[in-house]
mmCIF file with all atom_site columns, C-alpha atoms in Angstrom:
data_model
loop_
_atom_site.group_PDB
_atom_site.id
_atom_site.type_symbol
_atom_site.label_atom_id
_atom_site.label_alt_id
_atom_site.label_comp_id
_atom_site.label_asym_id
_atom_site.label_entity_id
_atom_site.label_seq_id
_atom_site.pdbx_PDB_ins_code
_atom_site.Cartn_x
_atom_site.Cartn_y
_atom_site.Cartn_z
_atom_site.occupancy
_atom_site.B_iso_or_equiv
_atom_site.pdbx_formal_charge
_atom_site.auth_seq_id
_atom_site.auth_comp_id
_atom_site.auth_asym_id
_atom_site.auth_atom_id
_atom_site.pdbx_PDB_model_num
ATOM 1   C CA . UNK L 1 1   ? -2.273  -10.172 -36.695 1.00 0.00 ? 1   UNK L CA 1
ATOM 2   C CA . UNK L 1 2   ? -1.870  -13.458 -34.766 1.00 0.00 ? 2   UNK L CA 1
ATOM 3   C CA . UNK L 1 3   ? -3.763  -12.920 -31.379 1.00 0.00 ? 3   UNK L CA 1
ATOM 4   C CA . UNK L 1 4   ? -6.058  -14.263 -28.766 1.00 0.00 ? 4   UNK L CA 1
ATOM 5   C CA . UNK L 1 5   ? -8.943  -12.058 -27.997 1.00 0.00 ? 5   UNK L CA 1
ATOM 6   C CA . UNK L 1 6   ? -10.790 -12.112 -24.814 1.00 0.00 ? 6   UNK L CA 1
ATOM 7   C CA . UNK L 1 7   ? -13.947 -10.270 -24.017 1.00 0.00 ? 7   UNK L CA 1
ATOM 8   C CA . UNK L 1 8   ? -14.891 -8.288  -21.955 1.00 0.00 ? 8   UNK L CA 1
ATOM 9   C CA . UNK L 1 9   ? -11.660 -6.763  -20.512 1.00 0.00 ? 9   UNK L CA 1
ATOM 10  C CA . UNK L 1 10  ? -13.373 -5.705  -17.277 1.00 0.00 ? 10  UNK L CA 1
ATOM 11  C CA . UNK L 1 11  ? -16.795 -7.086  -15.696 1.00 0.00 ? 11  UNK L CA 1
ATOM 12  C CA . UNK L 1 12  ? -18.290 -6.442  -12.372 1.00 0.00 ? 12  UNK L CA 1
ATOM 13  C CA . UNK L 1 13  ? -21.201 -8.794  -11.622 1.00 0.00 ? 13  UNK L CA 1
ATOM 14  C CA . UNK L 1 14  ? -23.340 -10.137 -8.698  1.00 0.00 ? 14  UNK L CA 1
ATOM 15  C CA . UNK L 1 15  ? -23.313 -13.312 -6.935  1.00 0.00 ? 15  UNK L CA 1
ATOM 16  C CA . UNK L 1 16  ? -25.422 -15.975 -8.822  1.00 0.00 ? 16  UNK L CA 1
ATOM 17  C CA . UNK L 1 17  ? -25.875 -14.124 -12.209 1.00 0.00 ? 17  UNK L CA 1
ATOM 18  C CA . UNK L 1 18  ? -24.515 -16.476 -14.866 1.00 0.00 ? 18  UNK L CA 1
ATOM 19  C CA . UNK L 1 19  ? -21.894 -14.949 -17.140 1.00 0.00 ? 19  UNK L CA 1
ATOM 20  C CA . UNK L 1 20  ? -19.623 -15.919 -20.117 1.00 0.00 ? 20  UNK L CA 1
ATOM 21  C CA . UNK L 1 21  ? -16.114 -14.809 -21.011 1.00 0.00 ? 21  UNK L CA 1
ATOM 22  C CA . UNK L 1 22  ? -15.422 -15.267 -24.691 1.00 0.00 ? 22  UNK L CA 1
ATOM 23  C CA . UNK L 1 23  ? -11.956 -16.201 -26.086 1.00 0.00 ? 23  UNK L CA 1
ATOM 24  C CA . UNK L 1 24  ? -11.234 -16.555 -29.753 1.00 0.00 ? 24  UNK L CA 1
ATOM 25  C CA . UNK L 1 25  ? -7.867  -17.287 -31.496 1.00 0.00 ? 25  UNK L CA 1
ATOM 26  C CA . UNK L 1 26  ? -7.012  -16.763 -35.195 1.00 0.00 ? 26  UNK L CA 1
ATOM 27  C CA . UNK L 1 27  ? -3.976  -18.899 -35.360 1.00 0.00 ? 27  UNK L CA 1
ATOM 28  C CA . UNK L 1 28  ? -5.531  -22.160 -36.046 1.00 0.00 ? 28  UNK L CA 1
ATOM 29  C CA . UNK L 1 29  ? -4.141  -23.648 -32.635 1.00 0.00 ? 29  UNK L CA 1
ATOM 30  C CA . UNK L 1 30  ? -5.741  -26.935 -31.419 1.00 0.00 ? 30  UNK L CA 1
ATOM 31  C CA . UNK L 1 31  ? -4.642  -26.371 -27.829 1.00 0.00 ? 31  UNK L CA 1
ATOM 32  C CA . UNK L 1 32  ? -6.516  -23.743 -25.709 1.00 0.00 ? 32  UNK L CA 1
ATOM 33  C CA . UNK L 1 33  ? -6.481  -23.181 -22.083 1.00 0.00 ? 33  UNK L CA 1
ATOM 34  C CA . UNK L 1 34  ? -7.948  -20.923 -19.239 1.00 0.00 ? 34  UNK L CA 1
ATOM 35  C CA . UNK L 1 35  ? -5.896  -19.637 -16.372 1.00 0.00 ? 35  UNK L CA 1
ATOM 36  C CA . UNK L 1 36  ? -6.707  -17.335 -13.424 1.00 0.00 ? 36  UNK L CA 1
ATOM 37  C CA . UNK L 1 37  ? -4.114  -15.202 -11.734 1.00 0.00 ? 37  UNK L CA 1
ATOM 38  C CA . UNK L 1 38  ? -4.392  -14.409 -8.134  1.00 0.00 ? 38  UNK L CA 1
ATOM 39  C CA . UNK L 1 39  ? -1.890  -12.469 -5.841  1.00 0.00 ? 39  UNK L CA 1
ATOM 40  C CA . UNK L 1 40  ? 0.357   -15.122 -3.970  1.00 0.00 ? 40  UNK L CA 1
ATOM 41  C CA . UNK L 1 41  ? -1.067  -17.865 -5.736  1.00 0.00 ? 41  UNK L CA 1
ATOM 42  C CA . UNK L 1 42  ? 0.335   -17.270 -9.374  1.00 0.00 ? 42  UNK L CA 1
ATOM 43  C CA . UNK L 1 43  ? -1.406  -18.481 -12.297 1.00 0.00 ? 43  UNK L CA 1
ATOM 44  C CA . UNK L 1 44  ? -3.463  -21.682 -12.075 1.00 0.00 ? 44  UNK L CA 1
ATOM 45  C CA . UNK L 1 45  ? -5.058  -23.541 -14.903 1.00 0.00 ? 45  UNK L CA 1
ATOM 46  C CA . UNK L 1 46  ? -8.704  -23.903 -14.773 1.00 0.00 ? 46  UNK L CA 1
ATOM 47  C CA . UNK L 1 47  ? -9.569  -25.994 -18.018 1.00 0.00 ? 47  UNK L CA 1
ATOM 48  C CA . UNK L 1 48  ? -8.016  -26.770 -21.179 1.00 0.00 ? 48  UNK L CA 1
ATOM 49  C CA . UNK L 1 49  ? -8.922  -28.276 -24.553 1.00 0.00 ? 49  UNK L CA 1
ATOM 50  C CA . UNK L 1 50  ? -6.978  -30.310 -27.052 1.00 0.00 ? 50  UNK L CA 1
ATOM 51  C CA . UNK L 1 51  ? -9.180  -29.935 -30.073 1.00 0.00 ? 51  UNK L CA 1
ATOM 52  C CA . UNK L 1 52  ? -12.892 -29.259 -30.781 1.00 0.00 ? 52  UNK L CA 1
ATOM 53  C CA . UNK L 1 53  ? -15.293 -31.043 -28.325 1.00 0.00 ? 53  UNK L CA 1
ATOM 54  C CA . UNK L 1 54  ? -12.250 -32.275 -26.309 1.00 0.00 ? 54  UNK L CA 1
ATOM 55  C CA . UNK L 1 55  ? -11.880 -30.546 -22.854 1.00 0.00 ? 55  UNK L CA 1
ATOM 56  C CA . UNK L 1 56  ? -10.768 -31.437 -19.545 1.00 0.00 ? 56  UNK L CA 1
ATOM 57  C CA . UNK L 1 57  ? -10.285 -30.085 -16.188 1.00 0.00 ? 57  UNK L CA 1
ATOM 58  C CA . UNK L 1 58  ? -7.143  -28.246 -14.986 1.00 0.00 ? 58  UNK L CA 1
ATOM 59  C CA . UNK L 1 59  ? -6.145  -27.693 -11.377 1.00 0.00 ? 59  UNK L CA 1
ATOM 60  C CA . UNK L 1 60  ? -9.198  -25.414 -10.221 1.00 0.00 ? 60  UNK L CA 1
ATOM 61  C CA . UNK L 1 61  ? -12.190 -26.362 -12.357 1.00 0.00 ? 61  UNK L CA 1
ATOM 62  C CA . UNK L 1 62  ? -14.919 -25.979 -9.614  1.00 0.00 ? 62  UNK L CA 1
ATOM 63  C CA . UNK L 1 63  ? -17.594 -23.455 -10.364 1.00 0.00 ? 63  UNK L CA 1
ATOM 64  C CA . UNK L 1 64  ? -16.479 -23.009 -14.144 1.00 0.00 ? 64  UNK L CA 1
ATOM 65  C CA . UNK L 1 65  ? -17.498 -24.813 -17.401 1.00 0.00 ? 65  UNK L CA 1
ATOM 66  C CA . UNK L 1 66  ? -16.157 -24.549 -21.007 1.00 0.00 ? 66  UNK L CA 1
ATOM 67  C CA . UNK L 1 67  ? -17.071 -25.545 -24.322 1.00 0.00 ? 67  UNK L CA 1
ATOM 68  C CA . UNK L 1 68  ? -15.197 -26.104 -27.523 1.00 0.00 ? 68  UNK L CA 1
ATOM 69  C CA . UNK L 1 69  ? -17.627 -26.168 -30.474 1.00 0.00 ? 69  UNK L CA 1
ATOM 70  C CA . UNK L 1 70  ? -15.314 -24.567 -32.997 1.00 0.00 ? 70  UNK L CA 1
ATOM 71  C CA . UNK L 1 71  ? -11.745 -24.614 -33.151 1.00 0.00 ? 71  UNK L CA 1
ATOM 72  C CA . UNK L 1 72  ? -11.227 -20.884 -32.757 1.00 0.00 ? 72  UNK L CA 1
ATOM 73  C CA . UNK L 1 73  ? -13.582 -20.260 -29.745 1.00 0.00 ? 73  UNK L CA 1
ATOM 74  C CA . UNK L 1 74  ? -13.039 -21.517 -26.111 1.00 0.00 ? 74  UNK L CA 1
ATOM 75  C CA . UNK L 1 75  ? -15.529 -19.653 -23.876 1.00 0.00 ? 75  UNK L CA 1
ATOM 76  C CA . UNK L 1 76  ? -15.452 -19.687 -20.072 1.00 0.00 ? 76  UNK L CA 1
ATOM 77  C CA . UNK L 1 77  ? -18.768 -19.991 -18.266 1.00 0.00 ? 77  UNK L CA 1
ATOM 78  C CA . UNK L 1 78  ? -19.579 -19.181 -14.729 1.00 0.00 ? 78  UNK L CA 1
ATOM 79  C CA . UNK L 1 79  ? -23.060 -20.519 -14.117 1.00 0.00 ? 79  UNK L CA 1
ATOM 80  C CA . UNK L 1 80  ? -23.377 -19.210 -10.526 1.00 0.00 ? 80  UNK L CA 1
ATOM 81  C CA . UNK L 1 81  ? -20.575 -16.841 -9.964  1.00 0.00 ? 81  UNK L CA 1
ATOM 82  C CA . UNK L 1 82  ? -19.379 -16.380 -6.381  1.00 0.00 ? 82  UNK L CA 1
ATOM 83  C CA . UNK L 1 83  ? -17.014 -13.704 -4.745  1.00 0.00 ? 83  UNK L CA 1
ATOM 84  C CA . UNK L 1 84  ? -14.087 -16.252 -4.481  1.00 0.00 ? 84  UNK L CA 1
ATOM 85  C CA . UNK L 1 85  ? -14.091 -16.318 -8.350  1.00 0.00 ? 85  UNK L CA 1
ATOM 86  C CA . UNK L 1 86  ? -12.986 -12.729 -8.320  1.00 0.00 ? 86  UNK L CA 1
ATOM 87  C CA . UNK L 1 87  ? -9.830  -12.796 -10.244 1.00 0.00 ? 87  UNK L CA 1
ATOM 88  C CA . UNK L 1 88  ? -7.873  -11.841 -13.392 1.00 0.00 ? 88  UNK L CA 1
ATOM 89  C CA . UNK L 1 89  ? -8.559  -14.698 -16.114 1.00 0.00 ? 89  UNK L CA 1
ATOM 90  C CA . UNK L 1 90  ? -6.504  -15.366 -19.132 1.00 0.00 ? 90  UNK L CA 1
ATOM 91  C CA . UNK L 1 91  ? -7.132  -17.511 -22.106 1.00 0.00 ? 91  UNK L CA 1
ATOM 92  C CA . UNK L 1 92  ? -4.202  -18.875 -24.121 1.00 0.00 ? 92  UNK L CA 1
ATOM 93  C CA . UNK L 1 93  ? -3.805  -21.044 -27.046 1.00 0.00 ? 93  UNK L CA 1
ATOM 94  C CA . UNK L 1 94  ? -0.672  -22.993 -28.368 1.00 0.00 ? 94  UNK L CA 1
ATOM 95  C CA . UNK L 1 95  ? 0.332   -24.754 -31.422 1.00 0.00 ? 95  UNK L CA 1
ATOM 96  C CA . UNK L 1 96  ? 2.800   -27.143 -29.665 1.00 0.00 ? 96  UNK L CA 1
ATOM 97  C CA . UNK L 1 97  ? 4.996   -27.079 -26.612 1.00 0.00 ? 97  UNK L CA 1
ATOM 98  C CA . UNK L 1 98  ? 7.913   -25.590 -28.356 1.00 0.00 ? 98  UNK L CA 1
ATOM 99  C CA . UNK L 1 99  ? 5.970   -22.585 -29.177 1.00 0.00 ? 99  UNK L CA 1
ATOM 100 C CA . UNK L 1 100 ? 4.783   -21.723 -25.760 1.00 0.00 ? 100 UNK L CA 1
ATOM 101 C CA . UNK L 1 101 ? 1.483   -20.042 -25.413 1.00 0.00 ? 101 UNK L CA 1
ATOM 102 C CA . UNK L 1 102 ? -0.134  -16.798 -26.884 1.00 0.00 ? 102 UNK L CA 1
ATOM 103 C CA . UNK L 1 103 ? -2.249  -15.035 -24.128 1.00 0.00 ? 103 UNK L CA 1
ATOM 104 C CA . UNK L 1 104 ? -5.234  -12.813 -24.296 1.00 0.00 ? 104 UNK L CA 1
ATOM 105 C CA . UNK L 1 105 ? -5.190  -9.464  -22.593 1.00 0.00 ? 105 UNK L CA 1
ATOM 106 C CA . UNK L 1 106 ? -7.087  -10.777 -19.798 1.00 0.00 ? 106 UNK L CA 1
ATOM 107 C CA . UNK L 1 107 ? -10.353 -10.302 -18.006 1.00 0.00 ? 107 UNK L CA 1
ATOM 108 C CA . UNK L 1 108 ? -10.697 -8.756  -14.751 1.00 0.00 ? 108 UNK L CA 1
ATOM 109 C CA . UNK L 1 109 ? -13.803 -10.288 -13.004 1.00 0.00 ? 109 UNK L CA 1
ATOM 110 C CA . UNK L 1 110 ? -15.241 -8.948  -9.912  1.00 0.00 ? 110 UNK L CA 1
ATOM 111 C CA . UNK L 1 111 ? -18.172 -10.713 -8.174  1.00 0.00 ? 111 UNK L CA 1
ATOM 112 C CA . UNK L 1 112 ? -19.924 -8.763  -5.516  1.00 0.00 ? 112 UNK L CA 1
ATOM 113 C CA . UNK P 2 1   ? 4.473   -32.172 -6.784  1.00 0.00 ? 1   UNK P CA 1
ATOM 114 C CA . UNK P 2 2   ? 5.823   -29.713 -9.508  1.00 0.00 ? 2   UNK P CA 1
ATOM 115 C CA . UNK P 2 3   ? 7.029   -26.286 -8.229  1.00 0.00 ? 3   UNK P CA 1
ATOM 116 C CA . UNK P 2 4   ? 8.705   -23.274 -9.735  1.00 0.00 ? 4   UNK P CA 1
ATOM 117 C CA . UNK P 2 5   ? 10.192  -20.755 -7.372  1.00 0.00 ? 5   UNK P CA 1
ATOM 118 C CA . UNK P 2 6   ? 11.559  -17.058 -8.161  1.00 0.00 ? 6   UNK P CA 1
ATOM 119 C CA . UNK P 2 7   ? 12.478  -14.373 -6.001  1.00 0.00 ? 7   UNK P CA 1
ATOM 120 C CA . UNK P 2 8   ? 9.891   -11.614 -5.927  1.00 0.00 ? 8   UNK P CA 1
ATOM 121 C CA . UNK P 2 9   ? 11.475  -8.537  -6.352  1.00 0.00 ? 9   UNK P CA 1
ATOM 122 C CA . UNK P 2 10  ? 14.787  -7.298  -8.278  1.00 0.00 ? 10  UNK P CA 1
ATOM 123 C CA . UNK P 2 11  ? 15.814  -3.596  -8.669  1.00 0.00 ? 11  UNK P CA 1
ATOM 124 C CA . UNK P 2 12  ? 18.663  -2.492  -11.063 1.00 0.00 ? 12  UNK P CA 1
ATOM 125 C CA . UNK P 2 13  ? 19.915  0.822   -12.414 1.00 0.00 ? 13  UNK P CA 1
ATOM 126 C CA . UNK P 2 14  ? 19.239  1.734   -16.034 1.00 0.00 ? 14  UNK P CA 1
ATOM 127 C CA . UNK P 2 15  ? 22.030  0.444   -18.323 1.00 0.00 ? 15  UNK P CA 1
ATOM 128 C CA . UNK P 2 16  ? 22.941  -2.427  -15.876 1.00 0.00 ? 16  UNK P CA 1
ATOM 129 C CA . UNK P 2 17  ? 22.315  -6.137  -16.493 1.00 0.00 ? 17  UNK P CA 1
ATOM 130 C CA . UNK P 2 18  ? 19.586  -7.756  -14.854 1.00 0.00 ? 18  UNK P CA 1
ATOM 131 C CA . UNK P 2 19  ? 19.643  -11.389 -13.747 1.00 0.00 ? 19  UNK P CA 1
ATOM 132 C CA . UNK P 2 20  ? 16.284  -13.134 -12.873 1.00 0.00 ? 20  UNK P CA 1
ATOM 133 C CA . UNK P 2 21  ? 16.614  -16.601 -11.182 1.00 0.00 ? 21  UNK P CA 1
ATOM 134 C CA . UNK P 2 22  ? 14.233  -19.310 -11.117 1.00 0.00 ? 22  UNK P CA 1
ATOM 135 C CA . UNK P 2 23  ? 14.340  -22.937 -9.763  1.00 0.00 ? 23  UNK P CA 1
ATOM 136 C CA . UNK P 2 24  ? 12.145  -25.922 -10.660 1.00 0.00 ? 24  UNK P CA 1
ATOM 137 C CA . UNK P 2 25  ? 11.320  -29.319 -9.530  1.00 0.00 ? 25  UNK P CA 1
ATOM 138 C CA . UNK P 2 26  ? 10.139  -31.445 -12.527 1.00 0.00 ? 26  UNK P CA 1
ATOM 139 C CA . UNK P 2 27  ? 13.275  -32.860 -14.118 1.00 0.00 ? 27  UNK P CA 1
ATOM 140 C CA . UNK P 2 28  ? 11.162  -34.265 -17.058 1.00 0.00 ? 28  UNK P CA 1
ATOM 141 C CA . UNK P 2 29  ? 10.423  -30.606 -18.281 1.00 0.00 ? 29  UNK P CA 1
ATOM 142 C CA . UNK P 2 30  ? 11.146  -30.345 -21.781 1.00 0.00 ? 30  UNK P CA 1
ATOM 143 C CA . UNK P 2 31  ? 10.789  -26.737 -22.162 1.00 0.00 ? 31  UNK P CA 1
ATOM 144 C CA . UNK P 2 32  ? 11.336  -23.837 -19.920 1.00 0.00 ? 32  UNK P CA 1
ATOM 145 C CA . UNK P 2 33  ? 9.822   -20.345 -20.593 1.00 0.00 ? 33  UNK P CA 1
ATOM 146 C CA . UNK P 2 34  ? 10.217  -16.833 -19.707 1.00 0.00 ? 34  UNK P CA 1
ATOM 147 C CA . UNK P 2 35  ? 7.114   -14.398 -19.876 1.00 0.00 ? 35  UNK P CA 1
ATOM 148 C CA . UNK P 2 36  ? 6.735   -10.845 -19.207 1.00 0.00 ? 36  UNK P CA 1
ATOM 149 C CA . UNK P 2 37  ? 3.766   -8.995  -17.843 1.00 0.00 ? 37  UNK P CA 1
ATOM 150 C CA . UNK P 2 38  ? 3.333   -5.362  -17.923 1.00 0.00 ? 38  UNK P CA 1
ATOM 151 C CA . UNK P 2 39  ? 0.798   -3.566  -15.675 1.00 0.00 ? 39  UNK P CA 1
ATOM 152 C CA . UNK P 2 40  ? -2.647  -4.262  -17.020 1.00 0.00 ? 40  UNK P CA 1
ATOM 153 C CA . UNK P 2 41  ? -1.507  -6.233  -19.906 1.00 0.00 ? 41  UNK P CA 1
ATOM 154 C CA . UNK P 2 42  ? -1.328  -9.934  -20.714 1.00 0.00 ? 42  UNK P CA 1
ATOM 155 C CA . UNK P 2 43  ? 1.588   -12.418 -20.668 1.00 0.00 ? 43  UNK P CA 1
ATOM 156 C CA . UNK P 2 44  ? 4.010   -12.050 -23.399 1.00 0.00 ? 44  UNK P CA 1
ATOM 157 C CA . UNK P 2 45  ? 6.350   -14.838 -24.341 1.00 0.00 ? 45  UNK P CA 1
ATOM 158 C CA . UNK P 2 46  ? 9.894   -13.514 -24.237 1.00 0.00 ? 46  UNK P CA 1
ATOM 159 C CA . UNK P 2 47  ? 11.948  -16.653 -24.957 1.00 0.00 ? 47  UNK P CA 1
ATOM 160 C CA . UNK P 2 48  ? 12.170  -20.336 -24.093 1.00 0.00 ? 48  UNK P CA 1
ATOM 161 C CA . UNK P 2 49  ? 14.851  -23.072 -23.935 1.00 0.00 ? 49  UNK P CA 1
ATOM 162 C CA . UNK P 2 50  ? 14.534  -26.658 -24.778 1.00 0.00 ? 50  UNK P CA 1
ATOM 163 C CA . UNK P 2 51  ? 15.953  -29.053 -21.954 1.00 0.00 ? 51  UNK P CA 1
ATOM 164 C CA . UNK P 2 52  ? 18.816  -30.262 -23.986 1.00 0.00 ? 52  UNK P CA 1
ATOM 165 C CA . UNK P 2 53  ? 20.238  -26.880 -24.193 1.00 0.00 ? 53  UNK P CA 1
ATOM 166 C CA . UNK P 2 54  ? 22.536  -24.892 -21.848 1.00 0.00 ? 54  UNK P CA 1
ATOM 167 C CA . UNK P 2 55  ? 22.246  -21.451 -23.086 1.00 0.00 ? 55  UNK P CA 1
ATOM 168 C CA . UNK P 2 56  ? 20.012  -19.397 -25.534 1.00 0.00 ? 56  UNK P CA 1
ATOM 169 C CA . UNK P 2 57  ? 20.685  -15.862 -26.722 1.00 0.00 ? 57  UNK P CA 1
ATOM 170 C CA . UNK P 2 58  ? 18.139  -13.623 -28.188 1.00 0.00 ? 58  UNK P CA 1
ATOM 171 C CA . UNK P 2 59  ? 19.339  -9.939  -28.692 1.00 0.00 ? 59  UNK P CA 1
ATOM 172 C CA . UNK P 2 60  ? 19.467  -8.561  -25.277 1.00 0.00 ? 60  UNK P CA 1
ATOM 173 C CA . UNK P 2 61  ? 18.329  -11.694 -23.517 1.00 0.00 ? 61  UNK P CA 1
ATOM 174 C CA . UNK P 2 62  ? 20.302  -14.781 -22.531 1.00 0.00 ? 62  UNK P CA 1
ATOM 175 C CA . UNK P 2 63  ? 18.796  -17.608 -20.991 1.00 0.00 ? 63  UNK P CA 1
ATOM 176 C CA . UNK P 2 64  ? 21.062  -20.073 -18.982 1.00 0.00 ? 64  UNK P CA 1
ATOM 177 C CA . UNK P 2 65  ? 19.792  -23.505 -17.993 1.00 0.00 ? 65  UNK P CA 1
ATOM 178 C CA . UNK P 2 66  ? 21.516  -25.749 -15.430 1.00 0.00 ? 66  UNK P CA 1
ATOM 179 C CA . UNK P 2 67  ? 19.495  -29.091 -15.735 1.00 0.00 ? 67  UNK P CA 1
ATOM 180 C CA . UNK P 2 68  ? 21.445  -30.622 -12.862 1.00 0.00 ? 68  UNK P CA 1
ATOM 181 C CA . UNK P 2 69  ? 20.562  -28.053 -10.320 1.00 0.00 ? 69  UNK P CA 1
ATOM 182 C CA . UNK P 2 70  ? 17.211  -27.299 -11.956 1.00 0.00 ? 70  UNK P CA 1
ATOM 183 C CA . UNK P 2 71  ? 18.040  -23.656 -12.111 1.00 0.00 ? 71  UNK P CA 1
ATOM 184 C CA . UNK P 2 72  ? 17.004  -21.304 -15.076 1.00 0.00 ? 72  UNK P CA 1
ATOM 185 C CA . UNK P 2 73  ? 18.207  -17.641 -15.354 1.00 0.00 ? 73  UNK P CA 1
ATOM 186 C CA . UNK P 2 74  ? 17.209  -14.877 -17.507 1.00 0.00 ? 74  UNK P CA 1
ATOM 187 C CA . UNK P 2 75  ? 19.837  -12.108 -18.179 1.00 0.00 ? 75  UNK P CA 1
ATOM 188 C CA . UNK P 2 76  ? 18.728  -8.817  -19.777 1.00 0.00 ? 76  UNK P CA 1
ATOM 189 C CA . UNK P 2 77  ? 21.660  -6.912  -21.035 1.00 0.00 ? 77  UNK P CA 1
ATOM 190 C CA . UNK P 2 78  ? 21.575  -3.031  -20.787 1.00 0.00 ? 78  UNK P CA 1
ATOM 191 C CA . UNK P 2 79  ? 18.306  -2.771  -18.754 1.00 0.00 ? 79  UNK P CA 1
ATOM 192 C CA . UNK P 2 80  ? 15.934  -0.012  -19.677 1.00 0.00 ? 80  UNK P CA 1
ATOM 193 C CA . UNK P 2 81  ? 13.000  1.693   -17.977 1.00 0.00 ? 81  UNK P CA 1
ATOM 194 C CA . UNK P 2 82  ? 10.839  -0.083  -20.546 1.00 0.00 ? 82  UNK P CA 1
ATOM 195 C CA . UNK P 2 83  ? 11.986  -3.515  -19.012 1.00 0.00 ? 83  UNK P CA 1
ATOM 196 C CA . UNK P 2 84  ? 10.100  -2.635  -15.800 1.00 0.00 ? 84  UNK P CA 1
ATOM 197 C CA . UNK P 2 85  ? 7.509   -5.575  -15.397 1.00 0.00 ? 85  UNK P CA 1
ATOM 198 C CA . UNK P 2 86  ? 6.989   -8.647  -13.880 1.00 0.00 ? 86  UNK P CA 1
ATOM 199 C CA . UNK P 2 87  ? 8.831   -11.661 -15.187 1.00 0.00 ? 87  UNK P CA 1
ATOM 200 C CA . UNK P 2 88  ? 7.490   -15.197 -14.927 1.00 0.00 ? 88  UNK P CA 1
ATOM 201 C CA . UNK P 2 89  ? 9.267   -18.397 -15.258 1.00 0.00 ? 89  UNK P CA 1
ATOM 202 C CA . UNK P 2 90  ? 7.277   -21.457 -16.471 1.00 0.00 ? 90  UNK P CA 1
ATOM 203 C CA . UNK P 2 91  ? 7.909   -25.001 -17.061 1.00 0.00 ? 91  UNK P CA 1
ATOM 204 C CA . UNK P 2 92  ? 6.189   -27.441 -19.493 1.00 0.00 ? 92  UNK P CA 1
ATOM 205 C CA . UNK P 2 93  ? 4.480   -29.600 -16.885 1.00 0.00 ? 93  UNK P CA 1
ATOM 206 C CA . UNK P 2 94  ? 1.221   -31.458 -17.266 1.00 0.00 ? 94  UNK P CA 1
ATOM 207 C CA . UNK P 2 95  ? 0.606   -35.179 -17.826 1.00 0.00 ? 95  UNK P CA 1
ATOM 208 C CA . UNK P 2 96  ? -0.185  -36.605 -21.114 1.00 0.00 ? 96  UNK P CA 1
ATOM 209 C CA . UNK P 2 97  ? -1.766  -34.178 -23.666 1.00 0.00 ? 97  UNK P CA 1
ATOM 210 C CA . UNK P 2 98  ? -2.188  -31.432 -21.161 1.00 0.00 ? 98  UNK P CA 1
ATOM 211 C CA . UNK P 2 99  ? 0.291   -28.795 -21.972 1.00 0.00 ? 99  UNK P CA 1
ATOM 212 C CA . UNK P 2 100 ? -0.205  -27.031 -18.783 1.00 0.00 ? 100 UNK P CA 1
ATOM 213 C CA . UNK P 2 101 ? 2.478   -24.665 -17.735 1.00 0.00 ? 101 UNK P CA 1
ATOM 214 C CA . UNK P 2 102 ? 3.756   -24.659 -14.129 1.00 0.00 ? 102 UNK P CA 1
ATOM 215 C CA . UNK P 2 103 ? 4.478   -20.967 -13.178 1.00 0.00 ? 103 UNK P CA 1
ATOM 216 C CA . UNK P 2 104 ? 6.658   -19.265 -10.648 1.00 0.00 ? 104 UNK P CA 1
ATOM 217 C CA . UNK P 2 105 ? 4.736   -16.294 -8.818  1.00 0.00 ? 105 UNK P CA 1
ATOM 218 C CA . UNK P 2 106 ? 6.911   -13.800 -10.847 1.00 0.00 ? 106 UNK P CA 1
ATOM 219 C CA . UNK P 2 107 ? 9.886   -11.459 -10.304 1.00 0.00 ? 107 UNK P CA 1
ATOM 220 C CA . UNK P 2 108 ? 9.004   -7.718  -10.303 1.00 0.00 ? 108 UNK P CA 1
ATOM 221 C CA . UNK P 2 109 ? 11.763  -5.879  -11.838 1.00 0.00 ? 109 UNK P CA 1
ATOM 222 C CA . UNK P 2 110 ? 12.324  -2.236  -11.038 1.00 0.00 ? 110 UNK P CA 1
ATOM 223 C CA . UNK P 2 111 ? 14.620  -0.144  -13.185 1.00 0.00 ? 111 UNK P CA 1
ATOM 224 C CA . UNK P 2 112 ? 15.881  2.950   -11.742 1.00 0.00 ? 112 UNK P CA 1
ATOM 225 C CA . UNK P 2 113 ? 16.997  5.787   -13.974 1.00 0.00 ? 113 UNK P CA 1
#
C-alpha cells in the first residue's frame, strides 16, 4: 500500500530533550515536506526536500532540522524542544504538483 | 502575500448537498486542492483542479473554479454522516522548486441525521 509513515503518533517530552520524528514513504517520491498544524494558524511548512541531500527552509524552520540521506526517509529533528513547538506535525510526499500530497497520519507532540 | 480563506463552519442535513467555498489570492496558482481531515487522522486528498479548468466532477464531488474571482467551491452531493470532517482548500504556492501548499484554515462540516 502506498503510504507515508510517521512515528511516533504521540509524544510527550520535556524542554530541551532532543527528539526525532521519523517519516518514510514507499512511493519513490522525490519531494517531501514537513508541516505543523496549530489551531487558528492552519498548516505551515517547516522544511522541504526536493531530493536526496537537497533540503530547504519553509515558513517556520526555527528550532527544527531535517536530513535527507535516502530518498524514502525525511526525519524531523528538534535539537532542543520548547513548549511553543507543541503541535501536530505532518510529513508529506509528492511526485509532482498535479498529484497533490500524500500525508502521514500525524505526530502529536507535547513539550512540557 | 498568498492567502486562502474559507468559512469555518457549515451544517447540513443528511441527504442534502453541501457547498464549501474558498477564496485565494495567488493568481499564478496552477493547482487547487481539497483535502479532508477526520478527527485524529491525517489529511486525505479528495480532489484537485488544474487552473485552466472550470469544473471537475468525481462521483459525489463537484469542484467549481472561478479564476476571475479567485473562488473555488466543493459540492458534496447526498451528504452523509460519514462526510463530517474538516475540509481544507489549498493552492499550489511556493516559489521555484518548493511545492508548498498554501492552506485555508478549514471548514468544519457537520451533518445532522
